[in-house]
Coordinates of N, CA and C and ligand atoms in Angstrom, one line a residue:
X118 N 100.3 87.4 173.8 CA 99.8 87.4 172.4 C 99.9 86.0 171.8
X119 N 98.8 85.6 171.2 CA 98.8 84.3 170.6 C 99.3 84.4 169.2
X120 N 99.7 83.2 168.7 CA 100.3 83.2 167.3 C 99.4 82.7 166.3
X121 N 98.2 82.4 166.6 CA 97.3 81.7 165.6 C 96.0 82.4 165.4
X122 N 95.8 83.6 165.9 CA 94.6 84.4 165.6 C 95.0 85.8 165.0
X123 N 94.1 86.4 164.3 CA 94.3 87.7 163.7 C 94.3 88.7 164.9
X124 N 95.4 89.4 165.0 CA 95.5 90.5 166.0 C 96.6 91.5 165.5
X125 N 96.7 92.6 166.2 CA 97.7 93.6 165.9 C 99.1 92.9 165.7
X126 N 99.8 93.4 164.7 CA 101.2 93.0 164.4 C 101.3 91.6 163.8
X127 N 100.2 91.0 163.4 CA 100.2 89.7 162.7 C 100.1 90.1 161.2
X128 N 100.7 89.2 160.3 CA 100.6 89.3 158.9 C 99.5 88.3 158.5
X129 N 98.5 88.8 157.8 CA 97.3 88.0 157.4 C 97.2 88.0 155.9
X130 N 96.9 86.8 155.4 CA 96.6 86.7 154.0 C 95.1 86.3 153.9
X131 N 94.3 87.0 153.1 CA 92.9 86.7 153.0 C 92.5 86.6 151.5
X132 N 91.6 85.7 151.2 CA 90.8 85.8 150.0 C 89.6 86.5 150.3
X133 N 89.1 87.4 149.5 CA 87.9 88.2 149.8 C 87.2 88.6 148.6
X134 N 85.9 88.8 148.8 CA 85.1 89.4 147.7 C 84.2 90.5 148.4
X135 N 84.3 91.7 147.8 CA 83.5 92.8 148.3 C 82.4 93.2 147.4
X136 N 81.2 93.3 148.0 CA 80.0 93.6 147.2 C 79.3 94.9 147.7
X137 N 78.6 95.6 146.8 CA 77.8 96.8 147.1 C 76.4 96.3 147.5
X138 N 75.6 97.2 147.9 CA 74.3 96.8 148.4 C 73.4 96.3 147.3
X139 N 73.7 96.6 146.0 CA 73.0 96.0 144.9 C 73.6 94.7 144.5
X140 N 74.5 94.1 145.3 CA 75.2 92.8 145.2 C 76.2 92.8 144.0
X141 N 76.5 93.9 143.4 CA 77.5 93.9 142.4 C 78.9 93.8 143.1
X142 N 79.8 93.1 142.5 CA 81.1 92.9 143.1 C 82.0 94.1 142.7
X143 N 82.6 94.8 143.7 CA 83.5 96.0 143.4 C 84.9 95.6 143.4
X144 N 85.2 94.5 144.1 CA 86.6 94.0 144.2 C 86.7 92.6 144.7
X145 N 87.6 91.8 144.2 CA 87.7 90.4 144.7 C 89.2 90.0 144.5
X146 N 89.6 89.0 145.3 CA 90.9 88.4 145.1 C 90.8 87.1 144.3
X147 N 89.5 86.8 144.0 CA 89.2 85.6 143.2 C 90.1 85.5 141.9
X148 N 90.8 84.4 141.7 CA 91.6 84.3 140.5 C 92.9 84.9 140.6
X149 N 93.3 85.5 141.8 CA 94.6 86.1 141.9 C 95.1 85.7 143.3
X150 N 96.3 86.2 143.7 CA 96.9 85.9 145.0 C 96.0 86.5 146.1
X151 N 96.1 85.9 147.3 CA 95.3 86.5 148.4 C 96.0 87.9 148.7
X152 N 95.2 88.7 149.4 CA 95.6 90.0 149.8 C 96.4 89.8 151.2
X153 N 97.6 90.3 151.2 CA 98.4 90.1 152.5 C 98.6 91.5 153.1
X154 N 98.4 91.6 154.4 CA 98.6 92.9 155.1 C 99.0 92.7 156.5
X155 N 99.6 93.8 157.0 CA 100.0 93.9 158.4 C 98.9 94.5 159.2
X156 N 98.4 93.7 160.3 CA 97.2 94.2 161.0 C 97.6 95.3 162.0
X157 N 96.8 96.3 162.1 CA 97.0 97.4 163.1 C 97.9 98.5 162.6
X158 N 98.2 98.6 161.3 CA 99.1 99.6 160.8 C 98.5 100.4 159.7
X159 N 97.2 100.6 159.8 CA 96.4 101.4 158.8 C 96.7 101.1 157.4
X160 N 96.9 99.8 157.1 CA 97.0 99.4 155.7 C 95.7 99.1 155.1
X161 N 94.7 98.8 156.0 CA 93.3 98.5 155.5 C 92.3 99.4 156.1
X162 N 91.1 99.5 155.5 CA 90.0 100.2 156.1 C 89.8 99.7 157.5
X163 N 89.4 100.5 158.5 CA 89.3 100.0 159.9 C 88.4 98.9 160.1
X164 N 87.2 98.9 159.5 CA 86.2 97.8 159.8 C 86.7 96.5 159.3
X165 N 87.4 96.4 158.2 CA 87.9 95.2 157.7 C 88.7 94.4 158.7
X166 N 89.7 95.1 159.3 CA 90.5 94.5 160.3 C 89.7 94.2 161.6
X167 N 88.9 95.1 162.0 CA 88.1 94.8 163.2 C 87.3 93.5 163.1
X168 N 86.7 93.3 162.0 CA 85.8 92.2 161.8 C 86.6 90.9 161.7
X169 N 87.9 91.0 161.4 CA 88.7 89.7 161.3 C 89.4 89.4 162.6
X170 N 89.4 90.3 163.5 CA 90.1 90.1 164.8 C 89.7 88.8 165.4
X171 N 90.7 88.0 165.9 CA 90.4 86.7 166.5 C 90.1 85.6 165.6
X172 N 90.1 85.8 164.3 CA 89.9 84.7 163.4 C 91.1 83.8 163.3
X173 N 90.9 82.6 163.0 CA 92.0 81.6 162.9 C 92.2 81.3 161.4
X174 N 93.3 80.7 161.1 CA 93.6 80.2 159.7 C 92.4 79.3 159.3
X175 N 91.9 79.5 158.1 CA 90.8 78.7 157.6 C 89.4 79.3 157.9
X176 N 89.3 80.2 158.8 CA 88.0 80.8 159.2 C 87.5 81.7 158.1
X177 N 86.2 81.7 157.9 CA 85.6 82.6 156.9 C 84.6 83.5 157.7
X178 N 84.6 84.8 157.3 CA 83.7 85.7 157.9 C 83.0 86.6 156.9
X179 N 81.8 86.9 157.0 CA 81.1 87.8 156.2 C 80.5 88.9 157.0
X180 N 80.8 90.1 156.6 CA 80.4 91.3 157.4 C 80.1 92.5 156.5
X181 N 79.2 93.4 157.0 CA 78.8 94.6 156.3 C 79.3 95.8 157.0
X182 N 79.9 96.7 156.3 CA 80.5 97.9 156.9 C 79.8 99.2 156.4
X183 N 79.3 100.0 157.3 CA 78.8 101.3 157.0 C 79.9 102.2 156.6
X184 N 79.6 103.3 155.8 CA 80.7 104.1 155.3 C 81.8 104.5 156.4
X185 N 81.3 104.8 157.6 CA 82.2 105.3 158.6 C 83.3 104.3 159.0
X186 N 83.0 103.0 158.8 CA 84.0 102.0 159.1 C 84.7 101.5 157.8
X187 N 84.3 102.1 156.6 CA 84.9 101.8 155.4 C 85.7 103.0 154.8
X188 N 85.2 103.6 153.7 CA 85.9 104.7 153.1 C 85.3 106.1 153.5
X189 N 84.5 106.1 154.5 CA 84.0 107.4 155.0 C 82.8 107.9 154.1
X190 N 82.2 109.0 154.6 CA 81.1 109.6 153.9 C 81.7 110.5 152.7
X191 N 80.8 110.7 151.7 CA 81.2 111.6 150.7 C 81.2 113.0 151.2
X192 N 82.2 113.8 150.7 CA 82.3 115.2 151.1 C 82.1 116.0 149.8
X193 N 80.9 116.7 149.7 CA 80.6 117.4 148.5 C 81.7 118.5 148.2
X194 N 82.4 119.0 149.2 CA 83.5 119.9 149.0 C 84.6 119.3 148.2
X195 N 84.6 118.0 148.1 CA 85.6 117.3 147.3 C 85.4 117.4 145.8
X196 N 84.2 117.8 145.5 CA 83.8 118.0 144.0 C 84.1 119.5 143.7
X197 N 85.0 119.7 142.8 CA 85.4 121.1 142.4 C 85.7 121.3 141.0
X198 N 85.5 122.6 140.6 CA 85.8 123.0 139.2 C 87.2 123.6 139.1
X199 N 88.0 123.1 138.2 CA 89.3 123.6 138.1 C 89.5 124.2 136.7
X200 N 90.3 125.2 136.5 CA 90.5 125.8 135.2 C 91.2 124.7 134.3
X201 N 90.8 124.7 133.1 CA 91.3 123.7 132.1 C 92.8 123.8 132.0
X202 N 93.3 125.1 132.1 CA 94.8 125.2 131.9 C 95.6 124.7 133.0
X203 N 95.0 124.2 134.1 CA 95.8 123.6 135.1 C 96.2 122.1 134.7
X204 N 95.6 121.7 133.6 CA 95.9 120.3 133.1 C 96.8 120.4 131.9
X205 N 97.6 119.4 131.6 CA 98.4 119.5 130.4 C 97.5 119.4 129.2
X206 N 98.0 120.0 128.1 CA 97.3 119.8 126.8 C 97.2 118.4 126.4
X207 N 96.2 118.0 125.7 CA 96.1 116.6 125.2 C 97.3 116.4 124.2
X208 N 97.9 115.2 124.4 CA 99.1 114.8 123.5 C 99.1 113.3 123.4
X209 N 100.2 112.8 122.8 CA 100.3 111.4 122.7 C 100.4 110.7 124.1
X210 N 101.1 111.4 125.0 CA 101.3 110.9 126.3 C 100.1 111.1 127.3
X211 N 99.3 112.1 127.0 CA 98.3 112.5 128.0 C 97.0 112.9 127.3
X212 N 95.9 112.3 127.7 CA 94.6 112.7 127.2 C 93.7 112.8 128.4
X213 N 93.1 114.0 128.5 CA 92.1 114.2 129.6 C 90.8 113.5 129.2
X214 N 90.4 112.6 130.1 CA 89.2 111.8 129.8 C 88.3 111.7 131.0
X215 N 87.0 111.8 130.8 CA 86.0 111.6 131.8 C 86.1 110.2 132.4
X216 N 86.1 110.1 133.8 CA 86.3 108.8 134.4 C 87.7 108.5 134.8
X217 N 88.7 109.2 134.2 CA 90.1 108.8 134.5 C 90.4 109.3 135.9
X218 N 91.4 108.6 136.5 CA 91.9 109.0 137.8 C 93.2 109.6 137.6
X219 N 93.4 110.8 138.2 CA 94.8 111.4 138.2 C 95.2 111.6 139.6
X220 N 96.4 112.0 139.8 CA 96.9 112.2 141.2 C 97.5 113.6 141.3
X221 N 96.9 114.4 142.2 CA 97.4 115.8 142.4 C 98.4 115.7 143.5
X222 N 99.3 116.7 143.6 CA 100.3 116.8 144.6 C 99.8 117.9 145.6
X223 N 99.3 117.5 146.8 CA 98.8 118.4 147.8 C 99.8 118.6 148.9
X224 N 100.6 119.6 148.7 CA 101.7 119.8 149.7 C 102.5 118.6 150.0
X225 N 102.9 117.9 148.9 CA 103.7 116.7 149.0 C 103.0 115.4 149.2
X226 N 101.7 115.5 149.5 CA 100.9 114.3 149.7 C 100.1 114.0 148.4
X227 N 100.2 112.7 147.9 CA 99.5 112.4 146.7 C 98.0 112.3 147.0
X228 N 97.2 113.0 146.1 CA 95.7 113.1 146.3 C 95.0 112.7 145.0
X229 N 94.6 111.4 145.0 CA 93.9 111.0 143.7 C 92.6 111.6 143.5
X230 N 92.2 111.9 142.3 CA 90.9 112.4 142.0 C 90.4 111.9 140.7
X231 N 89.1 111.9 140.5 CA 88.5 111.5 139.2 C 88.0 112.7 138.4
X232 N 88.0 112.5 137.1 CA 87.5 113.6 136.2 C 86.0 113.3 136.0
X233 N 85.2 114.3 136.3 CA 83.7 114.1 136.2 C 83.2 114.6 134.9
X234 N 83.6 115.9 134.6 CA 83.2 116.5 133.3 C 84.3 117.4 132.8
X235 N 84.3 117.5 131.5 CA 85.3 118.4 130.8 C 84.6 119.4 130.0
X236 N 84.8 120.7 130.3 CA 84.2 121.7 129.4 C 85.3 122.5 128.8
X237 N 85.0 123.5 128.0 CA 86.0 124.2 127.2 C 87.0 124.8 128.2
X238 N 86.5 125.5 129.2 CA 87.4 126.2 130.1 C 87.6 125.6 131.5
X239 N 86.8 124.7 131.8 CA 86.8 124.1 133.2 C 86.7 122.6 133.2
X240 N 87.3 122.0 134.2 CA 87.2 120.5 134.4 C 86.7 120.3 135.8
X241 N 85.6 119.5 135.9 CA 85.0 119.2 137.2 C 85.7 117.9 137.7
X242 N 86.2 117.9 138.9 CA 86.9 116.7 139.5 C 86.3 116.4 140.8
X243 N 86.5 115.1 141.2 CA 86.0 114.6 142.5 C 87.1 113.9 143.3
X244 N 87.5 114.5 144.4 CA 88.5 114.0 145.3 C 88.0 112.9 146.2
X245 N 86.7 112.6 146.2 CA 86.2 111.5 147.1 C 86.7 110.2 146.5
X246 N 86.9 109.3 147.5 CA 87.2 107.9 147.1 C 86.0 107.3 146.4
X247 N 86.2 106.5 145.4 CA 85.1 105.9 144.6 C 84.1 105.2 145.5
X248 N 84.5 104.7 146.6 CA 83.7 103.9 147.5 C 83.2 104.7 148.7
X249 N 83.5 106.0 148.8 CA 83.1 106.9 149.8 C 81.5 106.9 149.8
X250 N 80.9 106.9 151.0 CA 79.5 106.9 151.1 C 78.8 105.6 150.9
X251 N 79.6 104.6 150.6 CA 79.0 103.3 150.2 C 79.0 102.3 151.4
X252 N 78.0 101.5 151.6 CA 78.0 100.4 152.5 C 78.5 99.2 151.8
X253 N 79.5 98.5 152.4 CA 80.2 97.5 151.7 C 80.1 96.1 152.5
X254 N 79.8 95.1 151.8 CA 79.8 93.7 152.4 C 81.0 92.9 151.9
X255 N 81.7 92.3 152.8 CA 82.9 91.5 152.5 C 82.6 90.1 152.9
X256 N 83.0 89.1 152.1 CA 83.2 87.8 152.5 C 84.7 87.5 152.4
X257 N 85.3 87.2 153.6 CA 86.7 87.0 153.7 C 87.1 85.7 154.3
X258 N 88.1 85.1 153.8 CA 88.6 83.8 154.4 C 90.1 84.0 154.7
X259 N 90.5 83.6 155.9 CA 91.9 83.7 156.3 C 92.6 82.5 155.8
X260 N 93.6 82.7 154.8 CA 94.3 81.6 154.3 C 95.6 81.4 154.9
X261 N 96.2 82.4 155.4 CA 97.5 82.3 156.0 C 97.7 83.3 157.1
X262 N 98.5 83.0 158.1 CA 98.6 83.9 159.3 C 100.0 83.6 159.9
X263 N 100.7 84.7 160.1 CA 102.0 84.6 160.8 C 102.4 85.9 161.5
X264 N 103.3 85.8 162.4 CA 103.8 86.9 163.1 C 104.6 87.8 162.2
X265 N 104.5 89.1 162.3 CA 105.3 90.0 161.5 C 106.8 90.0 162.0
X266 N 107.7 90.2 161.1 CA 109.1 90.3 161.5 C 109.4 91.7 162.1
X267 N 110.5 91.8 162.9 CA 110.9 93.1 163.4 C 110.9 94.2 162.3
X268 N 111.5 93.8 161.2 CA 111.7 94.7 160.1 C 110.3 95.2 159.6
X269 N 109.4 94.3 159.4 CA 108.1 94.6 158.9 C 107.4 95.6 159.9
X270 N 107.5 95.3 161.2 CA 106.9 96.2 162.2 C 107.5 97.6 162.1
X271 N 108.8 97.7 161.9 CA 109.5 99.0 161.8 C 109.1 99.7 160.6
X272 N 108.8 99.0 159.5 CA 108.5 99.7 158.3 C 106.9 99.9 158.2
X273 N 106.2 99.2 158.9 CA 104.7 99.3 158.9 C 104.1 98.7 157.7
X274 N 104.8 97.8 157.0 CA 104.2 97.0 155.9 C 104.8 95.7 155.8
X275 N 104.2 94.8 154.9 CA 104.6 93.4 154.7 C 105.7 93.3 153.7
X276 N 106.6 92.5 154.0 CA 107.7 92.2 153.0 C 107.4 90.8 152.4
X277 N 108.1 90.5 151.3 CA 108.0 89.2 150.7 C 106.8 89.0 149.8
X278 N 106.4 87.7 149.6 CA 105.3 87.4 148.7 C 104.0 88.2 149.1
X279 N 103.4 88.8 148.2 CA 102.2 89.6 148.5 C 102.4 90.9 149.1
X280 N 103.7 91.2 149.5 CA 104.0 92.5 150.2 C 104.9 93.4 149.4
X281 N 105.7 94.1 150.2 CA 106.5 95.2 149.6 C 107.9 94.6 149.3
X282 N 108.5 95.1 148.2 CA 109.9 94.7 147.9 C 110.8 95.9 147.8
X283 N 111.9 95.7 148.4 CA 112.9 96.8 148.5 C 114.0 96.7 147.4
Ligands
ZN494 ZN1 109.8 97.8 154.1

């Protein structure tokens, strides 16, 4: 295993900009800290890691990911109507709003969903990821690269700057 290219069990920091097919930017690290992640531990969408494999510090790569290598296809079964009474009443702390993202508890697993429409008795929600079904283009530059520590490998995430704090 080499120490100076992107591969499994390396900690990589990248600056990146992601664009949709209409060239609008959906996410960027521009103006903030680079994104730091542990390679090969499902912290990132699969295609993003695959396309950076073998890159060295300072390398830039631009690549386009079909949905299957990004956030997957949309599943229309993820769109559903729920009774209004499953949601809290509007109050100072909570207001049900179209476009808002809430998190459901699915047998202990957090499942984020968006509010699509609100009617008197029902609320239509979408459990699909916002970027599901989308083809994404990324421009990424590797700004830092290091071996993960034993502790990071055991935890499956990055510690320290840009990472997880305990
Ligand atoms: Zn940890």
